[in-house]
XYZ file of C-alpha atoms in Angstrom:
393
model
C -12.280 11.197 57.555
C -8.478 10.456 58.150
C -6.052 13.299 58.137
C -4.934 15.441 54.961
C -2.339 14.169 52.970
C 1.194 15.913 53.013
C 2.443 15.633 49.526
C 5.754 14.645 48.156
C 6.973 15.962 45.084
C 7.468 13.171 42.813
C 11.266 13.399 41.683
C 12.204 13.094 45.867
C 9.818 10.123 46.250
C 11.581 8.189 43.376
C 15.354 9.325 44.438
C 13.631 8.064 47.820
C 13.087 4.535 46.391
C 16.489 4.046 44.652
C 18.248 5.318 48.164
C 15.681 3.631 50.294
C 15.567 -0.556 49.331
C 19.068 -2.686 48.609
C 18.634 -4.256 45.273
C 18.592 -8.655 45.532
C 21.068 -10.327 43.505
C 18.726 -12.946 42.333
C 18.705 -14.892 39.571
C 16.626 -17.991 38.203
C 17.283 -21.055 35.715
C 14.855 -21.217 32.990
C 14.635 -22.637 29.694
C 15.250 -20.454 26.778
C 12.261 -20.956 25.145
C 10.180 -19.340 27.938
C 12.992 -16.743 28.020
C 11.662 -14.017 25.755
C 11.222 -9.873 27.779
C 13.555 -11.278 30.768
C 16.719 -10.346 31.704
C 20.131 -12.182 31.541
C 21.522 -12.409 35.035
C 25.348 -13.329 33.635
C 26.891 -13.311 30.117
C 25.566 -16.103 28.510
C 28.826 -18.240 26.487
C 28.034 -20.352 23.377
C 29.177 -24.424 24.346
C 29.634 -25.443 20.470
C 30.975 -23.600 17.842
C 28.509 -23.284 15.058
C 28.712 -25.083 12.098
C 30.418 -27.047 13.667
C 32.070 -28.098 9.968
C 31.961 -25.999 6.110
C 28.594 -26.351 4.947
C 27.526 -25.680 2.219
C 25.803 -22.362 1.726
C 24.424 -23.422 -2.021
C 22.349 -26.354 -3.735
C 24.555 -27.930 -5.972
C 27.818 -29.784 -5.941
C 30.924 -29.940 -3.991
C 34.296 -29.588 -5.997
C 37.819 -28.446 -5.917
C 37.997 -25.088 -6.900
C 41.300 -25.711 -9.665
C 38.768 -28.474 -10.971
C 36.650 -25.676 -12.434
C 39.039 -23.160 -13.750
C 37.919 -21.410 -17.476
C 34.384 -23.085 -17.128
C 31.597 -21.021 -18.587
C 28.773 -21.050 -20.887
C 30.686 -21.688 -24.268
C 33.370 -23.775 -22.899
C 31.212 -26.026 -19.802
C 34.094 -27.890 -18.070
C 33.284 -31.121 -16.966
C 33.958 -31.854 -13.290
C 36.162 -35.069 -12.399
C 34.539 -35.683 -8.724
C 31.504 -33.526 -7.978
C 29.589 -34.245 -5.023
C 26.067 -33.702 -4.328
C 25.040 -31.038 -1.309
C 21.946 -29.137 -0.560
C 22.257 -26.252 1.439
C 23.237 -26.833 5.025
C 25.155 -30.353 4.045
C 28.498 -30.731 5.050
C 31.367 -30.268 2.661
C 33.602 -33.367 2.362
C 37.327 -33.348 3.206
C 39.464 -31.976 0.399
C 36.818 -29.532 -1.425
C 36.478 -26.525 -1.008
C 33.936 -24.471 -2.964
C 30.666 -25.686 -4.213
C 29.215 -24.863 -7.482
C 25.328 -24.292 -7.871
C 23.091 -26.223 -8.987
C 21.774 -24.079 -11.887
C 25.358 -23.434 -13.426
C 25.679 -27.738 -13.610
C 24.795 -29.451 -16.932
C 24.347 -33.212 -17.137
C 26.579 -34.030 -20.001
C 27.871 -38.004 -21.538
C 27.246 -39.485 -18.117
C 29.001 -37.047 -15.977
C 28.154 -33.306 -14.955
C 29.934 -30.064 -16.435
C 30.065 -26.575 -15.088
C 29.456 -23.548 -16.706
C 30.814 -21.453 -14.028
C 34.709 -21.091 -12.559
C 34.190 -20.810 -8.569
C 36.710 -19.549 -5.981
C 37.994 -21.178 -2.935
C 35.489 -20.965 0.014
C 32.624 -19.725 -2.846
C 29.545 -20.911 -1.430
C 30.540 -22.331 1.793
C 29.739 -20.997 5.008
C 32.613 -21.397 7.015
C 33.356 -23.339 10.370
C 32.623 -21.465 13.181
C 31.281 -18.171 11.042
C 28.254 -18.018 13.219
C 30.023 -18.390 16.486
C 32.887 -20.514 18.156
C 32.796 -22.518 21.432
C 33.020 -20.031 24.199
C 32.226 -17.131 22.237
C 30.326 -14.404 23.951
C 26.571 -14.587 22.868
C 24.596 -11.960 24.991
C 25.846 -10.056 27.322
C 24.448 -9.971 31.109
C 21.634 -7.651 31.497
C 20.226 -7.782 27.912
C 16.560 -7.854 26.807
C 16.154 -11.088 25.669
C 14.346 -10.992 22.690
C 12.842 -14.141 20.191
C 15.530 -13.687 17.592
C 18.164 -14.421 20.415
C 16.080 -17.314 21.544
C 16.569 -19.110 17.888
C 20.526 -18.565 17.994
C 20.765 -19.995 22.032
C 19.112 -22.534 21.220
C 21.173 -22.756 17.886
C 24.226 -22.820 20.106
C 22.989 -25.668 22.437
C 21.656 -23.489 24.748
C 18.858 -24.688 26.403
C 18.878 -23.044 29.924
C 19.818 -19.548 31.175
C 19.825 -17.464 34.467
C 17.538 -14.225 34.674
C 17.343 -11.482 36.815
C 14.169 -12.205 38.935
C 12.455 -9.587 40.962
C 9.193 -10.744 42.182
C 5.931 -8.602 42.646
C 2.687 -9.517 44.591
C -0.173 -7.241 43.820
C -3.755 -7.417 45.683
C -6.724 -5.676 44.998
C -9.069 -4.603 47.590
C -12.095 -3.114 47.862
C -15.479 -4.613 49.118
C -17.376 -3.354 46.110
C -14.788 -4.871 43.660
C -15.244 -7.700 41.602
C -13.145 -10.190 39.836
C -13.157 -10.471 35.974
C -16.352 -12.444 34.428
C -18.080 -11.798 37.284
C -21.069 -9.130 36.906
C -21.124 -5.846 39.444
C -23.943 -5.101 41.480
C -24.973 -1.491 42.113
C -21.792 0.852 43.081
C -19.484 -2.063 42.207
C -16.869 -2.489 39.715
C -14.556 -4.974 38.067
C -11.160 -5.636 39.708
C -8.367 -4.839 36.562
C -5.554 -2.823 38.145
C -3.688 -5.403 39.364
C -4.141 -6.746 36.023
C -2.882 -4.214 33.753
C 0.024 -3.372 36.972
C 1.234 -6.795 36.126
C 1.069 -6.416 32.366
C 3.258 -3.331 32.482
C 5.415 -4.930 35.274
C 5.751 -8.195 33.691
C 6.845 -6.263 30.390
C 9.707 -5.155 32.525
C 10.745 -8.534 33.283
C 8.976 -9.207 36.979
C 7.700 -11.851 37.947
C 4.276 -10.604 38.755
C 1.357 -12.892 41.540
C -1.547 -11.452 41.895
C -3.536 -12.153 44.846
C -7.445 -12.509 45.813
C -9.354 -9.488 46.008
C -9.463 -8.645 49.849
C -12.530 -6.913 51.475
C -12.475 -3.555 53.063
C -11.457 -5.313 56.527
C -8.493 -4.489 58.391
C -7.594 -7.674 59.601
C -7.885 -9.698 56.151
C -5.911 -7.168 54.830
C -2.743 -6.951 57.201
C -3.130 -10.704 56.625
C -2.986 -10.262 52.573
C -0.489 -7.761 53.714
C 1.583 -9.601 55.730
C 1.711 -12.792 52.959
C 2.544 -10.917 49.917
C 5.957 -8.944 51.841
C 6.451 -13.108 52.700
C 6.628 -14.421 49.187
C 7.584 -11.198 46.731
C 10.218 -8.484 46.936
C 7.983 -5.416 45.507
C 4.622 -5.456 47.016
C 1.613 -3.325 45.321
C -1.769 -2.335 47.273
C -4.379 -1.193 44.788
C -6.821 1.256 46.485
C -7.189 1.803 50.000
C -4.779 4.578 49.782
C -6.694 7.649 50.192
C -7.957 9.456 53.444
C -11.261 7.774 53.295
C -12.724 6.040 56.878
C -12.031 2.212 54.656
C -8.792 3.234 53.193
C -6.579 1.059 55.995
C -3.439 0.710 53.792
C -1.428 3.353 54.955
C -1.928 2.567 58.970
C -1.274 -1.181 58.205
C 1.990 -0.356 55.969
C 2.830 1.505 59.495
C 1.771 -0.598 61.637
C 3.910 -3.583 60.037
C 6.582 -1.490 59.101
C 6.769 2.294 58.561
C 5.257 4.521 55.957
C 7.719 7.124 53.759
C 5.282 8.687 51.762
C 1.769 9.254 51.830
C 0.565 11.994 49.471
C 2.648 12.448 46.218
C 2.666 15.780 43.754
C 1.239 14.147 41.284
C -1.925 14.258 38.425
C -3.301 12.081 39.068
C -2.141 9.655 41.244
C -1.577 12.078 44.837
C -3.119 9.441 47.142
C -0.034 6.944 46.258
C 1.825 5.442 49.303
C 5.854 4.104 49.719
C 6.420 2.135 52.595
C 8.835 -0.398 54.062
C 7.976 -3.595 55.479
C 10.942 -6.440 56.319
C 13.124 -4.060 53.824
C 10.859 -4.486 51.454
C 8.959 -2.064 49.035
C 5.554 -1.278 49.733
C 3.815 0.570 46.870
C -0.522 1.695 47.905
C -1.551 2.571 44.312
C -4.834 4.573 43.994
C -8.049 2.368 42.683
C -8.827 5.046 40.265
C -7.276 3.615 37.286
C -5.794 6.099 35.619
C -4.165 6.967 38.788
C -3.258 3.763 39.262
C -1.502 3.244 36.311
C 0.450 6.640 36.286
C 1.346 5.048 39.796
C 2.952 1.957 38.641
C 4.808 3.615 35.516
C 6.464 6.160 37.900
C 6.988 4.645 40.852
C 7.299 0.721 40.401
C 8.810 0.606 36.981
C 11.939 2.896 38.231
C 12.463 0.734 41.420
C 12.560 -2.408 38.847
C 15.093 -0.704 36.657
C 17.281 0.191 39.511
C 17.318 -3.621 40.463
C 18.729 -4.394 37.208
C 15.484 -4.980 34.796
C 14.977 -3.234 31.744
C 11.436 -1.871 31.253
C 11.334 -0.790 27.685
C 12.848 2.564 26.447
C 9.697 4.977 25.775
C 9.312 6.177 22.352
C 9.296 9.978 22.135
C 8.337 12.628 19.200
C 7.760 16.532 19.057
C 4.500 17.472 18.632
C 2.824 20.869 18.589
C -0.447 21.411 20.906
C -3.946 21.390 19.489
C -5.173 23.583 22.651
C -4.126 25.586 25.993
C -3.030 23.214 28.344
C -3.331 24.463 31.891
C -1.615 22.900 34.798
C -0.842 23.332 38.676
C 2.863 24.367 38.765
C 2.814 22.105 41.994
C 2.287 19.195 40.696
C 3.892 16.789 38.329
C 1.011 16.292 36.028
C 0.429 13.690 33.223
C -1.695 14.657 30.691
C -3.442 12.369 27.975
C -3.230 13.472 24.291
C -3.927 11.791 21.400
C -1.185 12.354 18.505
C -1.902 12.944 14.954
C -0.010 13.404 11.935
C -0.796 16.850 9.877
C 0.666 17.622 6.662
C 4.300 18.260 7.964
C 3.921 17.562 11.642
C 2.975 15.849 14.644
C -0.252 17.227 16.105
C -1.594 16.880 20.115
C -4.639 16.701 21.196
C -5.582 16.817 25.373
C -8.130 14.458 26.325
C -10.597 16.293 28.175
C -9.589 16.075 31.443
C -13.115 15.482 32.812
C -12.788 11.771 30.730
C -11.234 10.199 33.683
C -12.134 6.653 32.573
C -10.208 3.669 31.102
C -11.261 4.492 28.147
C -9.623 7.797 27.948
C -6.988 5.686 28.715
C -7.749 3.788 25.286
C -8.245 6.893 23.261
C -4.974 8.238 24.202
C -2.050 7.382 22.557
C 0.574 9.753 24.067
C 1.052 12.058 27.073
C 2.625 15.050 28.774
C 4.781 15.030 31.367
C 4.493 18.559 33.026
C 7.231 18.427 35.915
C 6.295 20.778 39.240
C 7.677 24.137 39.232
C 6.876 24.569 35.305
C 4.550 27.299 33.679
C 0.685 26.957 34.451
C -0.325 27.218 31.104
C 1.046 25.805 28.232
C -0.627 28.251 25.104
C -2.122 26.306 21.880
C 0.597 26.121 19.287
C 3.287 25.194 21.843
C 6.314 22.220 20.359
C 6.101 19.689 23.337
C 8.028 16.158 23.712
C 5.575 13.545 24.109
C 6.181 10.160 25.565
C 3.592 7.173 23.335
C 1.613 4.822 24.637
C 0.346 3.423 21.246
C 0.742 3.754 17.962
C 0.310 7.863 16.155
C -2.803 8.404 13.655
C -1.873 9.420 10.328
C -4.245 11.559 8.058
């Protein structure tokens, strides 16, 4: 067995990684339409004003507004010049309102209105939307879809977003890759898989690599490739005290190793290093762990290079049972949130369910930080951060 761990407590290890690694001012081009969860690198200008001309906001006809003055039901006035829009159509030069279609009568070979309009009634405006050079998004904004539909509106086709890449390989000689069926004491490779999903939510742009055997030479070589081609690297597994857990004396023998041993449950195996300047993040191949990992380690080091992992939703709920935690440790516990009558209800996941699917029966957890109470009594109001969506009863 390798040495004991010496643990970090968890706030110092993330101050350590927004202190430690120089944020890259990158950017890339890409079209809009593939544009939706990144981030804009640079305020983003519209090049046309939009309409571009009044259009007409109604079906119905275009007139001069004095042409329809003490028009209405009982006294239809019939209109000298009307022209014919739909919605969207341009208004022609020297009218400037547009009656609809269901206040026109057809009346001795001409059309009548039954309705007086105003100037501009009906008409949307040149350049209401937005005027050439107008500010559209501002730089580091979520884009969303909606904002896709108006850049592209605004003949936008292209725009720059941050881009922080992120390799992530899985290792483990008794892993195997999706669709492919385990043989005794193997498993299926998947925490690279869901790392990238919550990663890529953020706005990374997530690789990940080949599943690499427990050998110490294929893996400084996997090593060695992903600090080549990504700015963030993640190791899953390999990063406990184990005789086949070589991550740690790699990271160091490449570069150096910050952390090895983090005041965390679960996730204590967890590993920060530096390689070429770079991040190294050894997440632990439990999966739990390993996703507790990646939400407070990697997502923080994204946001402090300018990418915007979603705000968490939060509610006050009020504990089911005792909870019961080591006041050393930042712990993480899984709950599953109810509504009851007038409030919010948690419930701990056993903590002997260390599977992914406690994972999918949770829908909320508990951040206990180090240095609080070791027992939290039954009954207890606690702010819960959801992962899913709340039962109701």
């Amino acid at each position: 067995m390798r040495g004991r761990l010496n643990l970090v407590r968890l706030s110092d290890v993330q101050g350590l990684l927004r202190s430690a690694f120089q944020a890259p001012a990158r950017s890339i081009h890409l079209p809009v339409a593939d544009a939706a969860g990144r981030i804009t690198a640079a305020r983003v200008y519209s090049p046309l004003t939009v309409p571009a001309t009044d259009i007409a906001a109604r079906d119905g006809f275009a007139v001069k507004s004095h042409d329809t003055l003490g028009a209405s039901a009982r006294n239809p006035v019939r209109l000298p010049d009307p022209q014919r829009v739909n919605t969207g159509n341009a208004i022609p030069q020297g009218y400037d309102a547009v009656v609809m279609i269901e206040d026109v009568i057809a009346e001795e070979g001409g059309w009548c209105t039954m309705r007086s309009v105003l100037p501009g009634e009906h008409i949307h405006p040149m350049g209401v939307e937005v005027r050439q050079g107008d500010l559209i998004l501002p730089a580091g904004h979520r884009i969303r879809p909606c904002d896709i539909g108006v850049l592209l509106s605004c003949g936008v086709t292209e725009v720059d977003v941050l881009e922080v890449r992120v390799g992530l390989i899985p290792t483990g000689s008794e892993v195997v890759p999706a669709g492919e069926v385990p043989g005794p004491g193997g498993v299926i490779e998947s925490n690279t898989a869901v790392a990238a999903a919550i990663l890529g939510e953020a706005g990374a742009t997530c690789t990940r690599y080949g599943i690499v055997a427990d050998d110490p030479g294929l893996l400084r070589e996997a090593i060695e490739r992903g600090i080549r081609e990504n700015d963030l690297l993640l190791v899953s597994a390999g990063s406990s005290a184990g005789t086949r857990d070589f991550t740690a004396e790699i990271i160091g023998d490449l570069g150096e190793v910050l952390v090895h041993g983090i005041a965390m449950k679960p996730g204590k195996p967890a590993i920060v290093g530096r390689i070429d300047g770079k991040p190294v993040i050894g997440i632990p191949g439990y999966p739990i762990a390993a996703l507790t990992a990646t939400r407070e380690l990697a997502l923080p080091l994204l946001a402090a290079r300018g990418l915007s992992p979603r705000p968490p939703a939060r509610l006050s709920a009020r504990l089911a049972e005792m909870v019961t935690a080591d006041p050393g440790y930042d712990e993480f516990v899984l709950l599953r949130v109810s509504w009851n009558v007038d409030h919010y209800v948690a419930t701990p996941i056993p903590r002997g369910s260390r599977t992914q699917m406690a994972l999918v029966r949770a829908n909320a957890f508990l951040h206990i930080p180090a240095g609080s109470a070791g027992l939290i009594p039954e009954g207890t109001m606690v702010e819960v951060e959801l992962t899913g969506p709340t039962e109701y009863r």
